[in-house]
PDB file of C-alpha atoms in Angstrom:
ATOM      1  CA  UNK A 140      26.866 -24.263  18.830  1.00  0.00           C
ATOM      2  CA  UNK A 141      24.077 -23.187  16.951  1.00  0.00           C
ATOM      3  CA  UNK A 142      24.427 -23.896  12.998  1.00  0.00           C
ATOM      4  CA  UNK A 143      21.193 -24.022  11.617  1.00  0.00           C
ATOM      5  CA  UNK A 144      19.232 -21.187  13.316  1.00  0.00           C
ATOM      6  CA  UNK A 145      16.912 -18.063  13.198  1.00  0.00           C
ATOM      7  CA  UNK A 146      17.491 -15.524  15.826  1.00  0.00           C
ATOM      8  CA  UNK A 147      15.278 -12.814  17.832  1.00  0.00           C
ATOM      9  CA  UNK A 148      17.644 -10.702  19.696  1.00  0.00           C
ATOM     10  CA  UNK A 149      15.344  -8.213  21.855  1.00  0.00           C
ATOM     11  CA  UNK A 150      11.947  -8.998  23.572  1.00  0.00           C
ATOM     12  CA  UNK A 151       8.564  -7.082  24.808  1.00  0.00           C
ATOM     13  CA  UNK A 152       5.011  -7.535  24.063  1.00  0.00           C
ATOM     14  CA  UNK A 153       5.193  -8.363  20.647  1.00  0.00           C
ATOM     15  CA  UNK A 154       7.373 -10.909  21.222  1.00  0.00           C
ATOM     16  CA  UNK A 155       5.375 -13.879  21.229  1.00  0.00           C
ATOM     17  CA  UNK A 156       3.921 -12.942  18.049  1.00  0.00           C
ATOM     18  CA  UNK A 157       7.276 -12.538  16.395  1.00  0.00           C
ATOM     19  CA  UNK A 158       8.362 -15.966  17.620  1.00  0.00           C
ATOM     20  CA  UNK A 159       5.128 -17.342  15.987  1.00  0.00           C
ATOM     21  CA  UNK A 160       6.174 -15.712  12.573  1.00  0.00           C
ATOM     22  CA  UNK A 161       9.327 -17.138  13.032  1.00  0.00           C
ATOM     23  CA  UNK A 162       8.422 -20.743  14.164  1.00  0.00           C
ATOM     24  CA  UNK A 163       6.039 -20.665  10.609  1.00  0.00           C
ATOM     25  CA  UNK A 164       9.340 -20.129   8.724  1.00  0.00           C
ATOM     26  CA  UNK A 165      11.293 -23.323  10.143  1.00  0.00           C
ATOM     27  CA  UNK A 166      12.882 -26.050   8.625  1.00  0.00           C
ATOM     28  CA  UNK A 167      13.640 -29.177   9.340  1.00  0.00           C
ATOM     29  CA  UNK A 168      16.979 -28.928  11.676  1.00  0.00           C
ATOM     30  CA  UNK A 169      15.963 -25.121  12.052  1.00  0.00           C
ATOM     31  CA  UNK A 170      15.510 -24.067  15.621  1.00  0.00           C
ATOM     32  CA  UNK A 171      14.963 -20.704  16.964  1.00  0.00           C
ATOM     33  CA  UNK A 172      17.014 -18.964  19.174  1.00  0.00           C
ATOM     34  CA  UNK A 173      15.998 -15.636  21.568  1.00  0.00           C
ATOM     35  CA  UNK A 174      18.415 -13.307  23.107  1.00  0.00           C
ATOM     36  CA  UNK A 175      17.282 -10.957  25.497  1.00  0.00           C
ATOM     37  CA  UNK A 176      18.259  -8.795  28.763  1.00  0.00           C
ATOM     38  CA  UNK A 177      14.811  -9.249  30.254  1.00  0.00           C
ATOM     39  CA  UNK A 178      13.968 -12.110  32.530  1.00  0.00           C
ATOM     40  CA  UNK A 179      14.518 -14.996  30.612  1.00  0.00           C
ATOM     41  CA  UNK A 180      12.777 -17.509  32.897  1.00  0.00           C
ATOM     42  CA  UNK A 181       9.603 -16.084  32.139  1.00  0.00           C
ATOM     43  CA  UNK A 182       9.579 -15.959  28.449  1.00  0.00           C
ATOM     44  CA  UNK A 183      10.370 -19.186  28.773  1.00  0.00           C
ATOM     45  CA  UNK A 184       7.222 -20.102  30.377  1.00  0.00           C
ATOM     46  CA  UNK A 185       5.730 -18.223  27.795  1.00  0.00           C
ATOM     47  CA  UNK A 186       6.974 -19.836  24.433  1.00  0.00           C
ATOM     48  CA  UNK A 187       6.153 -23.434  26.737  1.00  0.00           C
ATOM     49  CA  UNK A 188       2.333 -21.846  27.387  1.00  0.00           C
ATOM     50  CA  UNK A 189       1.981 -20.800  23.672  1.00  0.00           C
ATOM     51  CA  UNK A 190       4.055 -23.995  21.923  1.00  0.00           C
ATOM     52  CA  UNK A 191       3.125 -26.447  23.765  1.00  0.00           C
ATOM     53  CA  UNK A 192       5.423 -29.255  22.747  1.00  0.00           C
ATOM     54  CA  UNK A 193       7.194 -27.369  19.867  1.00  0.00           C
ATOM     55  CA  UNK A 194       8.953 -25.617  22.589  1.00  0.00           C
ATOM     56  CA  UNK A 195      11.735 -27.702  22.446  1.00  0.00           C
ATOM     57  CA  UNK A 196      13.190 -26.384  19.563  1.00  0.00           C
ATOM     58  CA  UNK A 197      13.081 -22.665  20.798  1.00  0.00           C
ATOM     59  CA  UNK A 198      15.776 -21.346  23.387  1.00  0.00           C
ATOM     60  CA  UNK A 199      16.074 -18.335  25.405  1.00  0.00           C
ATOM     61  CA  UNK A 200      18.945 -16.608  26.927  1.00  0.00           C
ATOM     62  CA  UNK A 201      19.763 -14.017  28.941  1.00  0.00           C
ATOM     63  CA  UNK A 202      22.165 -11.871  27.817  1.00  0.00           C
ATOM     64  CA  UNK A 203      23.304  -8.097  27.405  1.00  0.00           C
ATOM     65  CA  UNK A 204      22.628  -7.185  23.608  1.00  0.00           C
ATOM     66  CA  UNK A 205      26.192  -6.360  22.970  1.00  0.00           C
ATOM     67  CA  UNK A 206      29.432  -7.600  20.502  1.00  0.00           C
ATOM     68  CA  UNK A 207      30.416  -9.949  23.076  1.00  0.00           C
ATOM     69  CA  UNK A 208      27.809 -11.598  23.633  1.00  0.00           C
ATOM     70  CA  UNK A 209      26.068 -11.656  19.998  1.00  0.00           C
ATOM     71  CA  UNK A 210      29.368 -13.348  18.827  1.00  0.00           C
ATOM     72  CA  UNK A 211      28.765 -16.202  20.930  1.00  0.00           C
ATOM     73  CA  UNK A 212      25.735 -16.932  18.667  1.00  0.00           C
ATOM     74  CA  UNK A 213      27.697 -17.427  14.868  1.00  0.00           C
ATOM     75  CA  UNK A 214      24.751 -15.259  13.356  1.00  0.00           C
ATOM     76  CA  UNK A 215      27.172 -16.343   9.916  1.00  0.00           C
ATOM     77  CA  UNK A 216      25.548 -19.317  10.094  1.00  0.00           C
ATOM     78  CA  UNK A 217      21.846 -18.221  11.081  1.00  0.00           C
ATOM     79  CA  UNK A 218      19.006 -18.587   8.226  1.00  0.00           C
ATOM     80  CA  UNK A 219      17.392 -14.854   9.617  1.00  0.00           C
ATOM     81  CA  UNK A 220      17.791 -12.912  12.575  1.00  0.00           C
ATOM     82  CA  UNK A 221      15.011 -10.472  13.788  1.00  0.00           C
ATOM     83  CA  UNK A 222      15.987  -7.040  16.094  1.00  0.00           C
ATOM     84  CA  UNK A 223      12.896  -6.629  18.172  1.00  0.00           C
ATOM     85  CA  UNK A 224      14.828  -5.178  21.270  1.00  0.00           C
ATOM     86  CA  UNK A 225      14.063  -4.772  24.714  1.00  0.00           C
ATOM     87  CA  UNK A 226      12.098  -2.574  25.940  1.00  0.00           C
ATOM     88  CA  UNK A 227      13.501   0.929  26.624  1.00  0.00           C
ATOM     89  CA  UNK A 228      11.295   3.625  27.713  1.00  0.00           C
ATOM     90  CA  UNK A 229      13.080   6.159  25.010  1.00  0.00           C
ATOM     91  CA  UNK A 230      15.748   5.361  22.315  1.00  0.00           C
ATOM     92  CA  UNK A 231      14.344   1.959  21.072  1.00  0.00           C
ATOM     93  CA  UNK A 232      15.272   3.106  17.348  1.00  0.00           C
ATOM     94  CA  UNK A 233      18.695   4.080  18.152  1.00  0.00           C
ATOM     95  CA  UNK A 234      19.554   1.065  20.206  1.00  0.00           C
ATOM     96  CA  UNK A 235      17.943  -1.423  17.356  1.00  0.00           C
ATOM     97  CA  UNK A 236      19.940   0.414  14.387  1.00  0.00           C
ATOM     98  CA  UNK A 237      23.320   0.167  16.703  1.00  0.00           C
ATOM     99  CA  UNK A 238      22.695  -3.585  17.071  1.00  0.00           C
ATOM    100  CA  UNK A 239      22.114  -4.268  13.193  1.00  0.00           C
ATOM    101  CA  UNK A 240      25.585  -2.558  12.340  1.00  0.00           C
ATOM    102  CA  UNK A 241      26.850  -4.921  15.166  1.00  0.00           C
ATOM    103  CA  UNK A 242      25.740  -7.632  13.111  1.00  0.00           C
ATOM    104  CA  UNK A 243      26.870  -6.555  10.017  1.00  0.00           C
ATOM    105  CA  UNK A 244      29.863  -6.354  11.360  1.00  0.00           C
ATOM    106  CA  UNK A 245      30.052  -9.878  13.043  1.00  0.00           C
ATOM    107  CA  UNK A 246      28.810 -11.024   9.535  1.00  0.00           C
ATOM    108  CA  UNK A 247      31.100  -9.417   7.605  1.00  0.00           C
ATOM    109  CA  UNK A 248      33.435 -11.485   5.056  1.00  0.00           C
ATOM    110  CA  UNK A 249      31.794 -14.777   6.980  1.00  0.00           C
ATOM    111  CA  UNK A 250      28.608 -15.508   4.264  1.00  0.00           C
ATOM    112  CA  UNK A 251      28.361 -15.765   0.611  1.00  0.00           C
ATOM    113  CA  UNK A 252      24.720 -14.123   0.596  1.00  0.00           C
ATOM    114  CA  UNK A 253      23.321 -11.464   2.719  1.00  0.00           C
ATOM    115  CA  UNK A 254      21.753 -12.123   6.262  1.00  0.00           C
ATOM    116  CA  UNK A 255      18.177 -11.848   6.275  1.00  0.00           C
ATOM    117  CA  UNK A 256      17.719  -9.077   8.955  1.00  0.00           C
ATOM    118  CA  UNK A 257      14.905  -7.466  10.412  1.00  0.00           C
ATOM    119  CA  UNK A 258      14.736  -4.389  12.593  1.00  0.00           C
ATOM    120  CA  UNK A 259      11.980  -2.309  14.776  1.00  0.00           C
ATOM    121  CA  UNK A 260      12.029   1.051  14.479  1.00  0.00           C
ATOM    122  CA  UNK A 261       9.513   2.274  17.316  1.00  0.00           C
ATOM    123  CA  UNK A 262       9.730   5.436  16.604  1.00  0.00           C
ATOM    124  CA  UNK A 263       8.062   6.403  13.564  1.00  0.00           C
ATOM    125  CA  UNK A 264      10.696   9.397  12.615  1.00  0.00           C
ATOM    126  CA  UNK A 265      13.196   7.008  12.163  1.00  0.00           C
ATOM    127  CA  UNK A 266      11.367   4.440  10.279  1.00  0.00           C
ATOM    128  CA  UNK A 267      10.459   7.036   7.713  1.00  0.00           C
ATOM    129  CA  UNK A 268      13.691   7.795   7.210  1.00  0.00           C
ATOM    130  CA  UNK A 269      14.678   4.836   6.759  1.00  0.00           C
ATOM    131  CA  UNK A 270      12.555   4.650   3.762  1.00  0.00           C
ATOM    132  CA  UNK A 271      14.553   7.036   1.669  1.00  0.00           C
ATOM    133  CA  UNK A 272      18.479   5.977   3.648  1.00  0.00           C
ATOM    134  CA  UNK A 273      21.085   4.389   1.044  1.00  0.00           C
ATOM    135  CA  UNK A 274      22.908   1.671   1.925  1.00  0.00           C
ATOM    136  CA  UNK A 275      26.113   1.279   0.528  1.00  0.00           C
ATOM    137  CA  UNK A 276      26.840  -2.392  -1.328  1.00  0.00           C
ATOM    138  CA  UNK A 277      29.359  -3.020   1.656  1.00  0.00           C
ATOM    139  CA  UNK A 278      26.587  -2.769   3.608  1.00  0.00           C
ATOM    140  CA  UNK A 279      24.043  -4.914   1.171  1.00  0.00           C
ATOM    141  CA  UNK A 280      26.637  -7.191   1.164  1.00  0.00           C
ATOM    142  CA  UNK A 281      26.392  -8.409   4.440  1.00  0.00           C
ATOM    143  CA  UNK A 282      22.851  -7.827   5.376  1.00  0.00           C
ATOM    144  CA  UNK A 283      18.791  -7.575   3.590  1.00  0.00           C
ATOM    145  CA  UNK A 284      17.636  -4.983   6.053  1.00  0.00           C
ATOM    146  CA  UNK A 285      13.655  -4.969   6.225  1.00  0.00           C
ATOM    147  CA  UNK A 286      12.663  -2.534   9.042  1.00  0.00           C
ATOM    148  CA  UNK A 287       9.421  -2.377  10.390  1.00  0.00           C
ATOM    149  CA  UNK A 288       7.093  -0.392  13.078  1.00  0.00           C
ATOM    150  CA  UNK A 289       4.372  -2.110  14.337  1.00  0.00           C
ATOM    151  CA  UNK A 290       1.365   1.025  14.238  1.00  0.00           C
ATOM    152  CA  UNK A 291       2.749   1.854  10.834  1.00  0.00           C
ATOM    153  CA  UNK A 292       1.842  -1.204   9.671  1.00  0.00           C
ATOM    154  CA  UNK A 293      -1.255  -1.995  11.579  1.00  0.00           C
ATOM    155  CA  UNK A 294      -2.523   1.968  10.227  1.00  0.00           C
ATOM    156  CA  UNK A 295      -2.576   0.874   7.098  1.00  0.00           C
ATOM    157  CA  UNK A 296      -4.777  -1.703   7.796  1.00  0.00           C
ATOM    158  CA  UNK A 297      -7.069   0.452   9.278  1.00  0.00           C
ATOM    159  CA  UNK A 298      -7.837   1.894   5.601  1.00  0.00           C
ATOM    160  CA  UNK A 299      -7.575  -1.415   3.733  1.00  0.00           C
ATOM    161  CA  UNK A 300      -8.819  -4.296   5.782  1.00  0.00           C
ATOM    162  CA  UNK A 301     -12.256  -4.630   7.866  1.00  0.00           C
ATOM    163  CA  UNK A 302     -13.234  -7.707  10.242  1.00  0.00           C
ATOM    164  CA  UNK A 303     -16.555  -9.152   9.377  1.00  0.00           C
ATOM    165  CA  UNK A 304     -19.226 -10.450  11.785  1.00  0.00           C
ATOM    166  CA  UNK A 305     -18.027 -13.951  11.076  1.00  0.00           C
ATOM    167  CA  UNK A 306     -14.169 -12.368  12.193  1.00  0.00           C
ATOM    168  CA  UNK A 307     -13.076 -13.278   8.775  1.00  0.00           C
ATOM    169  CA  UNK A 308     -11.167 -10.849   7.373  1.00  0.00           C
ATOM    170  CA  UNK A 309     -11.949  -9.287   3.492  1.00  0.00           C
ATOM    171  CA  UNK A 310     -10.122  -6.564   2.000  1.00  0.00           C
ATOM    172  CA  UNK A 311     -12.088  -3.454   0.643  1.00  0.00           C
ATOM    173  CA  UNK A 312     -10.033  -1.307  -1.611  1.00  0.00           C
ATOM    174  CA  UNK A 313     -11.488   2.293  -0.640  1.00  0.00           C
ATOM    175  CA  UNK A 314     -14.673   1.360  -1.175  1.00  0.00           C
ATOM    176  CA  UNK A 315     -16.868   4.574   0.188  1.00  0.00           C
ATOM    177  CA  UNK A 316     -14.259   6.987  -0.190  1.00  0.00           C
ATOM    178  CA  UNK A 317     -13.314   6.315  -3.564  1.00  0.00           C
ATOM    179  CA  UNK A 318     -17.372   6.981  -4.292  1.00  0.00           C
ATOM    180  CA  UNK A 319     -17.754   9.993  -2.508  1.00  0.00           C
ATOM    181  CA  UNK A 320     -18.628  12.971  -4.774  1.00  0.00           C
ATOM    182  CA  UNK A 321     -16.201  15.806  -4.270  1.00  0.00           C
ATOM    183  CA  UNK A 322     -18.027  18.878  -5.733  1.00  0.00           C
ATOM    184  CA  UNK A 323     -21.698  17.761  -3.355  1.00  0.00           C
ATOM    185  CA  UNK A 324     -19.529  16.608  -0.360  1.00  0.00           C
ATOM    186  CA  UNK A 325     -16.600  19.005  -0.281  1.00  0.00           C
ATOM    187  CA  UNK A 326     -13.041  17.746   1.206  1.00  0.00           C
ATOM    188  CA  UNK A 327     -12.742  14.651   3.078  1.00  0.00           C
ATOM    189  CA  UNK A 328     -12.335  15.904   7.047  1.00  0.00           C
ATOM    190  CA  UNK A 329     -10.865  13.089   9.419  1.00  0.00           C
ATOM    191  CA  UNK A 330     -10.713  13.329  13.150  1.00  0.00           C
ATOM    192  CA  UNK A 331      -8.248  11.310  14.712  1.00  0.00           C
ATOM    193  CA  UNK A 332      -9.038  10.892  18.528  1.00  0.00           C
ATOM    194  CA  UNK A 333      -5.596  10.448  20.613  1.00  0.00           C
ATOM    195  CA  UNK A 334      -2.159  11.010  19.186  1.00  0.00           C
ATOM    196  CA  UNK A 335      -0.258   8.303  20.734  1.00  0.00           C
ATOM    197  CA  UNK A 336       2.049   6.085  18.656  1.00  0.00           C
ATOM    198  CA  UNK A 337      -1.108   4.786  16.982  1.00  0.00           C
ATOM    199  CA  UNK A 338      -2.787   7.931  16.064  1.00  0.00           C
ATOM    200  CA  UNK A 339       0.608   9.681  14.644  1.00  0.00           C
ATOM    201  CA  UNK A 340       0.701   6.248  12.708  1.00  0.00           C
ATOM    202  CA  UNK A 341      -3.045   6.566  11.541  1.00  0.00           C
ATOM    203  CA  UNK A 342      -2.301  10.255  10.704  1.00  0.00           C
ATOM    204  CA  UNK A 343       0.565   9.612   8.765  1.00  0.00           C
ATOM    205  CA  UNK A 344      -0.731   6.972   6.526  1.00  0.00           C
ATOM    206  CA  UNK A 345      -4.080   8.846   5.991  1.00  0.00           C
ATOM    207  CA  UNK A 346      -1.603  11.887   5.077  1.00  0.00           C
ATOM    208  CA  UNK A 347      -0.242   9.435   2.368  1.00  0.00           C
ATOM    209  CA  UNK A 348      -2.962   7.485   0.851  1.00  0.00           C
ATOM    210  CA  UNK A 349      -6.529   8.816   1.929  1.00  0.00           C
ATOM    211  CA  UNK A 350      -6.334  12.096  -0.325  1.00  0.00           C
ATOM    212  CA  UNK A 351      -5.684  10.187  -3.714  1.00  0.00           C
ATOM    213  CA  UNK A 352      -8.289   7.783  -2.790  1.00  0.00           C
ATOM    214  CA  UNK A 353     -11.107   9.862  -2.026  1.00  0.00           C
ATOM    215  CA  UNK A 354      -9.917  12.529  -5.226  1.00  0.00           C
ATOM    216  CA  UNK A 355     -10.177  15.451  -2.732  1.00  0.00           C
ATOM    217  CA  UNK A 356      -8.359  17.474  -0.557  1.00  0.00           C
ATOM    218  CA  UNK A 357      -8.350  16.264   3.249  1.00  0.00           C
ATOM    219  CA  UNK A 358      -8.721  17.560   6.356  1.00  0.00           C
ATOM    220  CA  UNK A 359      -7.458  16.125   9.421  1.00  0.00           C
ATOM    221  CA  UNK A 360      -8.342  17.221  13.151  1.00  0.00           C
ATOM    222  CA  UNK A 361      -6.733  15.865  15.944  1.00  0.00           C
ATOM    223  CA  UNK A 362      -8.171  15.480  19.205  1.00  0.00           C
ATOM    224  CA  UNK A 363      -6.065  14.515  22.099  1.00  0.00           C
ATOM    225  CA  UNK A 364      -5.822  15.832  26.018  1.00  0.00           C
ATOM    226  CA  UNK A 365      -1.917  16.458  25.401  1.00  0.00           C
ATOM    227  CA  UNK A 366      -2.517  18.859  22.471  1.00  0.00           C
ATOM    228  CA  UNK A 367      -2.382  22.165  24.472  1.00  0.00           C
ATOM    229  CA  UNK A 368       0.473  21.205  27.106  1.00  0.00           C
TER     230      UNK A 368
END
């Protein structure tokens, strides 16, 4: 029995990255724990490849992400637990939110503060509106929710954080754009080439921030071969 644990439940690419933030956050008598319905043998190689002899205090199951089999884990007693999910080729979102109420519910009357949870919300319609969705205090009871999408957060680095030739990293506020003159240059016009997941992400953010930083209206053109299908 786990007692003393923080959980990933889910994995894909980003998982070794996730374990890494979690691994940070240990404790001594802390050990991590990873659920997943992928091939479990080969993450474990993985977390052995990238932690070396800290390995030992990370396990991996295989599992289906369900009631059943979450119970089996006492995530009452875990110190954070992380929804990454598997990979799905469509309905990542829906799956990850169904899987935190599972928790809240499995956590529900069992801890005197709330559970530490975070969520990924691929899809970037969702995690918007999760930004404005009220939780009731039954819910806040039981669980922090922190969701997060990974080219959300990585586009607004793209406006606020540039790699130098040394690869440190420095953080420039704006720096041309809040010097450009609006009445020589005219509005701001920003082409975004692709619309993937990343360049919706990039669009959106620049949609929210790059306007009030440059004084100016914006423009934004999109160029991507999936536009006219």
């Amino acid at each position: 029995r786990f007692v003393s644990h923080r959980m990933l439940v889910g994995w894909d690419e980003m998982g070794v990255s996730i374990l890494e933030k979690l691994h940070s956050r240990l404790v001594a008598g802390e050990e991590l724990v990873v659920l997943t319905g992928g091939d479990a043998e080969a993450i474990r190689r993985q977390v052995i490849g990238r932690f070396g002899e800290e390995a030992h205090r990370i396990f991996v199951f295989h599992g289906e992400l369900t009631e059943e089999t979450l119970s089996e884990f006492y995530l009452h007693d875990a110190a954070e637990v992380v929804v990454l999910g598997d990979m799905l080729p469509e309905g990542g979102s829906t799956r990850n939110v169904q899987l935190v109420q599972t928790i809240r519910r499995l956590v529900d009357g069992k801890r005197t503060t709330p559970l530490p949870c975070s969520v990924n919300l691929p899809s970037l319609e969702v995690y918007d509106t999760f930004q404005e969705f009220y939780f009731p205090p039954e819910f806040r009871r039981c669980l922090s929710l922190y969701p997060f999408n990974f080219f959300s957060g990585w586009a607004r680095e793209v406006w606020n954080e540039f790699p130098l030739l040394n690869h440190e990293r420095k953080f420039f506020p704006f720096p041309a754009l809040a010097d450009l003159d609006p009445v020589r240059r005219g509005s701001l016009h920003l082409v975004i080439v692709g619309f993937g997941a990343m360049g919706r992400a990039v669009t959106a953010q620049a949609a929210q921030v790059l306007h009030l930083a440059a004084r100016h209206p914006l423009r934004i053109s999109v160029i991507d071969p999936q536009a006219g299908a």
